[in-house]
XYZ file of C-alpha atoms in Angstrom:
516
model
C 173.241 77.641 45.497
C 173.874 77.462 41.756
C 175.417 74.321 40.368
C 178.524 76.228 39.288
C 179.127 77.487 42.826
C 181.309 75.345 45.059
C 180.682 74.514 48.692
C 183.896 75.329 50.630
C 182.916 73.117 53.578
C 182.308 70.083 51.352
C 185.520 70.701 49.441
C 187.492 70.918 52.682
C 185.925 67.712 53.988
C 186.722 65.891 50.729
C 190.376 66.901 51.081
C 190.635 66.019 54.767
C 188.810 62.725 54.255
C 191.781 61.386 52.269
C 194.339 62.023 55.024
C 195.580 59.454 57.511
C 194.772 59.560 61.207
C 198.358 60.588 61.884
C 198.275 63.569 59.538
C 194.857 64.700 60.768
C 195.978 64.537 64.377
C 199.497 65.903 64.050
C 198.923 68.560 61.388
C 195.254 69.543 61.024
C 194.018 69.327 64.614
C 196.770 71.689 65.916
C 195.845 74.205 63.195
C 192.220 74.010 64.298
C 193.126 74.437 67.959
C 195.178 77.570 67.202
C 192.458 79.169 65.077
C 190.295 82.000 66.396
C 186.563 81.221 66.904
C 185.406 82.577 63.541
C 188.034 80.600 61.675
C 187.211 77.433 63.596
C 183.683 77.486 62.239
C 185.060 77.503 58.707
C 187.261 74.532 59.610
C 184.460 72.487 61.232
C 184.691 69.905 58.437
C 187.844 68.680 60.191
C 185.712 67.452 63.099
C 183.612 65.368 60.739
C 186.725 64.029 59.018
C 188.257 62.971 62.340
C 185.078 61.109 63.276
C 184.916 59.250 59.961
C 188.627 58.534 59.369
C 189.358 57.529 62.964
C 186.305 55.217 63.004
C 187.181 53.547 59.695
C 190.960 53.218 59.845
C 192.080 54.343 63.286
C 193.514 52.005 65.890
C 191.906 51.917 69.365
C 194.623 54.256 70.672
C 193.822 56.743 67.877
C 190.172 56.833 68.887
C 191.130 57.094 72.563
C 193.154 60.270 71.991
C 190.503 61.818 69.733
C 187.669 61.259 72.156
C 188.726 63.835 74.830
C 189.290 66.395 72.063
C 185.755 65.901 70.736
C 184.302 66.018 74.250
C 186.041 69.348 74.849
C 184.531 70.714 71.642
C 181.057 70.100 73.069
C 181.747 73.207 75.186
C 182.970 75.360 72.291
C 181.344 78.826 71.976
C 180.335 78.007 68.387
C 177.104 76.065 67.965
C 178.356 74.688 64.665
C 181.477 73.271 66.271
C 179.389 71.733 69.057
C 177.030 70.156 66.550
C 179.854 68.646 64.547
C 181.488 67.275 67.713
C 178.192 65.742 68.865
C 177.803 64.006 65.506
C 181.409 62.724 65.456
C 181.538 61.228 68.956
C 179.317 58.176 68.315
C 181.429 57.250 65.291
C 184.573 56.608 67.329
C 182.787 54.945 70.230
C 181.309 56.574 73.279
C 180.331 55.546 76.777
C 178.710 56.911 79.915
C 181.019 59.949 80.154
C 180.215 61.031 76.595
C 176.516 60.360 77.171
C 176.641 62.616 80.240
C 178.313 65.391 78.236
C 175.701 65.144 75.484
C 172.852 65.250 78.007
C 174.360 68.366 79.551
C 174.651 69.915 76.095
C 171.026 69.029 75.373
C 169.905 70.925 78.456
C 171.697 74.074 77.373
C 171.168 73.772 73.622
C 170.645 77.181 72.034
C 168.482 76.125 69.102
C 166.116 73.439 67.911
C 168.723 72.463 65.340
C 171.335 71.834 68.003
C 168.857 69.812 70.067
C 168.084 67.709 67.001
C 171.758 66.901 66.373
C 172.432 66.057 70.009
C 169.325 63.861 70.157
C 170.500 61.992 67.065
C 173.808 61.285 68.792
C 172.011 60.082 71.908
C 169.987 57.719 69.720
C 173.259 55.955 68.960
C 174.958 55.948 72.371
C 172.228 56.769 74.877
C 171.579 54.409 77.780
C 169.996 54.440 81.197
C 171.068 57.997 81.943
C 169.256 59.200 78.845
C 166.144 57.272 79.825
C 166.241 58.908 83.246
C 166.053 62.292 81.519
C 162.852 61.363 79.699
C 160.099 63.781 80.578
C 162.530 66.300 82.030
C 161.687 69.858 81.062
C 165.407 70.613 81.173
C 166.268 67.996 78.552
C 163.234 67.175 76.387
C 163.769 64.156 74.167
C 161.611 63.308 71.166
C 159.655 60.126 70.654
C 162.080 58.801 68.049
C 165.058 59.210 70.393
C 163.138 57.700 73.288
C 162.271 54.583 71.283
C 165.803 54.121 69.953
C 167.409 54.476 73.373
C 164.799 52.221 74.964
C 165.527 49.609 72.304
C 169.274 49.946 72.824
C 168.962 49.430 76.573
C 166.554 46.524 76.067
C 168.903 44.958 73.505
C 171.790 44.966 75.977
C 169.809 43.948 79.064
C 167.231 41.591 77.556
C 168.578 40.146 74.286
C 165.750 39.081 71.998
C 165.526 35.523 70.717
C 162.857 33.505 68.968
C 161.563 30.413 70.738
C 160.864 27.717 68.202
C 159.331 25.409 70.833
C 156.827 27.852 72.396
C 153.133 27.215 71.730
C 150.702 29.762 70.314
C 147.313 28.727 71.670
C 145.038 31.589 70.603
C 144.807 31.197 66.832
C 141.429 32.725 66.020
C 141.531 34.616 62.730
C 145.155 33.749 62.028
C 146.443 33.100 58.527
C 150.016 32.179 57.625
C 151.650 32.929 54.284
C 154.340 30.501 53.170
C 156.283 32.065 50.303
C 158.387 30.309 47.704
C 159.812 30.980 44.274
C 157.113 31.322 41.645
C 156.585 27.908 40.117
C 157.307 25.891 43.269
C 153.857 26.267 44.851
C 152.756 22.752 43.890
C 155.781 21.165 45.556
C 155.215 23.191 48.739
C 151.517 22.328 48.693
C 152.339 18.639 48.254
C 154.799 18.802 51.150
C 152.009 20.011 53.426
C 149.376 17.601 52.151
C 151.621 14.545 52.236
C 152.429 15.026 55.936
C 149.428 14.055 58.102
C 150.526 16.259 61.024
C 151.104 19.311 58.806
C 147.885 18.707 56.889
C 145.849 18.650 60.105
C 147.538 21.651 61.715
C 147.863 23.823 58.621
C 145.059 23.184 56.113
C 145.417 25.310 53.004
C 143.368 28.458 52.532
C 144.482 29.303 48.998
C 147.406 29.136 46.586
C 148.689 31.928 44.347
C 151.948 32.531 42.490
C 154.803 32.322 44.965
C 152.534 31.765 47.976
C 150.663 29.038 49.824
C 148.302 30.369 52.506
C 147.315 28.153 55.442
C 144.963 28.598 58.403
C 146.076 26.906 61.646
C 143.417 24.669 63.153
C 144.901 24.361 66.621
C 147.817 25.365 68.857
C 151.216 25.183 67.164
C 154.865 26.133 67.527
C 157.272 27.784 65.133
C 158.918 24.388 65.038
C 155.757 22.939 63.503
C 156.000 25.482 60.682
C 159.738 25.050 60.189
C 159.380 21.288 59.974
C 158.481 22.060 56.347
C 161.501 22.713 54.146
C 160.175 23.907 50.785
C 159.125 27.443 51.700
C 161.502 30.401 51.628
C 159.790 32.505 54.309
C 156.834 32.286 56.669
C 154.728 35.266 57.734
C 151.711 35.882 59.943
C 149.086 38.066 58.286
C 148.224 40.984 60.592
C 145.634 42.630 58.350
C 145.273 45.328 55.711
C 144.471 48.995 55.331
C 142.184 50.605 52.784
C 144.496 53.573 52.177
C 148.104 53.415 51.032
C 149.481 55.970 53.548
C 147.267 55.342 56.567
C 149.810 55.741 59.386
C 147.260 55.249 62.151
C 145.842 51.997 60.746
C 149.274 50.535 60.051
C 150.504 51.425 63.552
C 147.422 49.861 65.137
C 147.953 46.637 63.186
C 151.547 46.487 64.433
C 150.378 46.581 68.053
C 147.068 44.768 67.544
C 145.943 42.021 69.936
C 146.846 39.463 67.242
C 150.392 40.737 66.841
C 150.863 40.957 70.610
C 149.810 37.311 70.988
C 152.323 36.238 68.353
C 155.116 38.429 69.729
C 154.531 37.260 73.295
C 154.252 33.581 72.423
C 157.416 33.310 70.365
C 159.795 35.948 71.798
C 162.181 35.739 74.709
C 163.431 39.141 75.840
C 162.455 42.520 74.453
C 160.016 42.580 71.539
C 161.865 44.279 68.674
C 161.015 44.501 65.018
C 162.110 46.173 61.810
C 159.857 47.571 59.071
C 160.290 46.844 55.371
C 158.196 48.391 52.630
C 158.157 45.692 49.968
C 158.821 47.047 46.446
C 158.801 50.658 47.629
C 162.392 51.310 48.701
C 163.515 52.423 52.147
C 160.661 54.882 52.892
C 162.535 56.327 55.898
C 159.975 59.033 56.616
C 157.101 56.547 56.548
C 158.992 54.133 58.819
C 159.598 56.950 61.286
C 155.948 58.026 61.331
C 154.552 54.520 61.655
C 157.043 53.298 64.260
C 156.665 56.427 66.392
C 152.875 56.067 66.429
C 153.095 52.351 67.211
C 155.470 53.154 70.078
C 152.993 55.710 71.417
C 150.271 53.058 71.380
C 152.408 50.299 72.894
C 155.875 51.188 74.302
C 156.686 47.501 74.891
C 156.889 46.832 71.140
C 160.036 48.488 69.820
C 161.076 49.389 66.309
C 164.765 48.486 66.224
C 166.306 47.252 62.952
C 169.537 46.175 64.610
C 169.437 42.342 64.719
C 165.690 42.403 65.359
C 164.086 38.948 65.563
C 160.983 40.126 63.687
C 160.275 41.912 60.413
C 157.007 43.634 59.600
C 156.584 43.708 55.846
C 154.222 46.283 54.377
C 153.008 45.111 50.991
C 151.257 47.350 48.523
C 147.656 46.477 47.644
C 145.185 48.152 45.320
C 144.688 51.451 47.134
C 145.980 50.137 50.443
C 148.539 47.997 52.249
C 148.828 44.530 53.772
C 150.949 43.808 56.854
C 152.785 40.547 57.509
C 154.875 39.632 60.550
C 157.907 37.455 59.769
C 160.204 35.660 62.225
C 163.879 36.288 61.402
C 165.925 33.201 62.194
C 169.668 33.612 61.637
C 170.595 30.988 60.711
C 167.437 29.312 59.466
C 167.001 26.334 61.847
C 166.101 24.059 58.928
C 169.438 24.621 57.241
C 171.770 25.021 60.198
C 174.124 22.529 58.557
C 175.314 25.246 56.159
C 178.922 25.893 57.115
C 179.639 27.860 53.938
C 178.350 28.940 50.560
C 179.689 29.593 47.063
C 178.573 31.882 44.215
C 175.618 30.555 42.197
C 174.794 27.895 44.827
C 171.151 26.954 45.289
C 168.959 28.584 47.891
C 168.224 25.867 50.464
C 164.416 25.811 49.900
C 164.992 25.294 46.170
C 167.351 22.408 46.958
C 164.649 20.973 49.243
C 162.093 21.268 46.432
C 164.416 19.479 43.994
C 164.931 16.676 46.526
C 161.185 16.359 47.154
C 160.343 16.284 43.463
C 162.890 13.485 43.003
C 161.029 11.215 45.432
C 162.905 8.507 47.268
C 163.709 4.836 46.986
C 165.663 2.545 49.285
C 169.363 2.262 48.592
C 169.610 5.370 46.435
C 172.950 6.196 44.836
C 172.842 9.940 44.185
C 175.074 12.157 42.069
C 175.191 15.935 41.650
C 177.405 16.871 38.677
C 177.427 20.577 39.697
C 177.332 20.135 43.447
C 178.274 23.708 44.450
C 177.834 23.890 48.221
C 176.221 20.437 48.292
C 172.696 21.420 49.289
C 170.851 19.164 46.828
C 172.824 16.173 48.091
C 172.204 17.087 51.730
C 168.476 17.625 51.239
C 168.139 14.358 49.312
C 170.045 12.417 51.965
C 167.978 13.938 54.787
C 164.811 12.560 53.193
C 166.125 9.042 53.789
C 166.675 5.936 51.720
C 170.080 7.105 50.453
C 173.062 4.745 50.465
C 175.726 7.028 48.989
C 176.174 10.432 47.404
C 178.754 11.827 45.014
C 179.366 15.474 44.175
C 181.552 16.886 41.426
C 182.379 20.509 40.703
C 185.055 22.394 38.760
C 185.527 24.776 41.717
C 187.884 23.514 44.439
C 186.339 25.876 46.989
C 182.885 24.452 46.249
C 184.117 20.915 46.892
C 185.567 21.970 50.250
C 182.330 23.746 51.233
C 180.194 20.807 50.096
C 182.252 18.392 52.191
C 181.853 20.568 55.276
C 178.137 21.103 54.746
C 177.480 17.412 54.238
C 179.472 16.479 57.331
C 177.564 19.060 59.397
C 174.223 17.607 58.250
C 175.009 14.290 60.015
C 173.365 12.082 57.379
C 173.870 8.794 59.187
C 174.624 5.739 57.131
C 175.302 7.733 53.950
C 178.771 7.556 52.411
C 179.879 10.701 50.593
C 182.465 11.364 47.883
C 183.320 14.827 46.546
C 185.593 15.243 43.534
C 187.149 18.435 42.180
C 186.532 17.851 38.485
C 184.451 18.614 35.422
C 181.705 15.978 35.469
C 182.580 15.060 31.854
C 186.271 14.455 32.534
C 186.855 12.813 35.886
C 190.467 12.312 37.074
C 192.305 9.079 36.430
C 191.075 6.404 38.794
C 187.714 8.136 39.278
C 184.850 6.886 37.169
C 181.082 6.778 37.400
C 180.162 3.437 35.955
C 177.519 2.982 33.283
C 174.011 2.520 34.717
C 175.313 2.811 38.327
C 173.358 5.856 39.499
C 169.756 5.786 40.675
C 169.254 9.554 40.987
C 170.886 12.693 39.614
C 169.823 15.940 41.317
C 171.393 19.223 40.356
C 170.998 22.940 39.803
C 173.551 23.756 37.093
C 175.148 27.198 36.759
C 173.041 29.547 34.641
C 175.826 31.850 33.490
C 174.694 34.882 35.509
C 177.218 34.784 38.352
C 179.553 32.098 37.014
C 180.386 32.629 33.299
C 179.513 29.675 31.053
C 181.079 29.541 27.584
C 178.422 27.266 26.045
C 175.434 26.767 28.328
C 173.393 24.836 25.777
C 176.317 22.526 25.126
C 176.758 22.010 28.873
C 173.134 20.897 29.279
C 173.401 18.644 26.206
C 176.406 16.979 27.856
C 174.467 16.622 31.118
C 171.658 14.837 29.297
C 174.099 12.535 27.516
C 175.958 11.721 30.747
C 172.698 11.093 32.610
C 171.512 8.740 29.871
C 174.749 6.771 30.249
C 175.130 6.686 34.041
C 171.532 6.298 35.201
C 170.274 2.775 35.704
C 166.882 1.880 34.187
C 164.235 3.472 36.376
C 166.731 6.103 37.564
C 165.735 9.765 37.635
C 167.263 13.056 36.582
C 165.853 16.085 38.406
C 167.365 19.451 37.593
C 166.766 23.104 36.803
C 166.992 23.506 33.023
C 167.840 27.013 31.762
C 167.782 25.941 28.096
C 165.559 24.253 25.523
C 167.971 21.341 25.138
C 166.357 18.036 24.077
C 167.320 14.859 25.978
C 168.137 11.469 24.427
C 165.191 9.153 23.839
C 166.182 7.033 26.816
C 165.214 9.899 29.165
C 161.456 10.272 29.387
C 160.038 13.558 30.688
C 157.829 13.011 33.739
C 157.189 16.581 34.871
C 158.112 20.122 33.926
C 157.267 23.400 35.621
C 158.483 26.933 34.972
C 160.172 28.589 37.945
C 161.404 32.123 38.449
C 164.998 32.320 39.657
C 165.210 36.021 40.387
C 164.070 37.189 36.958
C 165.577 34.233 35.101
C 162.836 31.853 34.002
C 163.910 28.218 33.945
C 162.180 24.862 34.103
C 162.352 22.367 36.918
C 162.286 19.037 35.108
C 162.153 15.379 36.081
C 163.172 12.596 33.699
C 162.957 8.820 34.000
C 165.561 6.504 32.461
C 163.611 3.926 30.492
C 164.658 0.401 29.587
C 166.544 -0.119 26.352
C 164.583 -1.936 23.684
């Protein structure tokens, strides 16, 4: 079709798509029902519009009255009408009766195209009845449909959960990749090495930008891994392929003895995973090929992206691919205290890194001038030694979220104060006394998601306020997005560049020195 030519079916759908459920049902559906068969084919876009509009804006009673109409259209003489009805039914919700109708239609389908459309609908609503048809010469179902329906049934009958307390005993050849933001590797490495239990269980194999690799030396649980707070994600290395598009090798790694041991040890219920091609987009065709072959090799391991507890990441290598198996905890058990979030708030592992870099002393009095959702204060308090915390922020919502997050963290013995205010201009009656703070931890706004009129001036004011409020020996630990120079009373102790999603900043630690 030339670009100048218009598609009547698409134009009709675009028009119908803007109508309400009431107008579609009371005006357009009667017109369709009165039309002769040839005309109905030209009006098939109405069926699609009903499915979409009724699913998006229709009330339950709207969908209930549309459902029998769509079911009746599955018996229409026109294959096109039947196909459109089959595609629309799952959108408005379907059950066993609709599944039975679709299976009957599959048996009598006139063309491969019709079978394909009906199978796609069964992928969405199919259940036990569809599984019983598997292998039937009357209703052949493809591998993709079989896997999707199997996963759907398994999801409803055996919900999948990760067991953080289960032990993986067979560890031969296993390597774990702990990923973090580029620039935070040293802090993550130090977290492992400073903990005797972690150091013994997970000695380091190597360190590279954004990654610390460890090799377990004995049985362990997911809880042992997630006792560490400074990594963003953990993944088990399944292996690599020498060719970039080697479907067979990738599928065999997914169902390898190593992956089966990990899946079995840490999963309750059906084993379900999703595939992600890192840095290569969705790759739907490749996902379909790989997952279908893996399902052929091992039907107990199901590709099912819907709330799957596992992700298999396929990373591009020179000429080949590397596969990593990641547990998907929602929420992350380390940060279950998060009751809410606000724009530009820290990622929890970054907050944990800031708290670790700060170190700890007994009786700490901690302040976060830009507290956001309060994560830096929570992570600092959880490390111990903290007497009180104070958070200020110009956003009232942030203060409310920070209060709730801190309360949910149950930091015993730590008093907390949160003030809705610019840190430079506290309300009357609120004042941070000179040389009263032992530690300032913060991740100030960078101006990307929350506009900042004068970012350099803001950081200059932070330095000046820190120099005034920190006691001698107190520390300032923060992410610095500028080249601002601190007063002489703040001595730089460490500085490391970190990548915050394409924005390079510096994680800096300063010590307040004695006045001379």
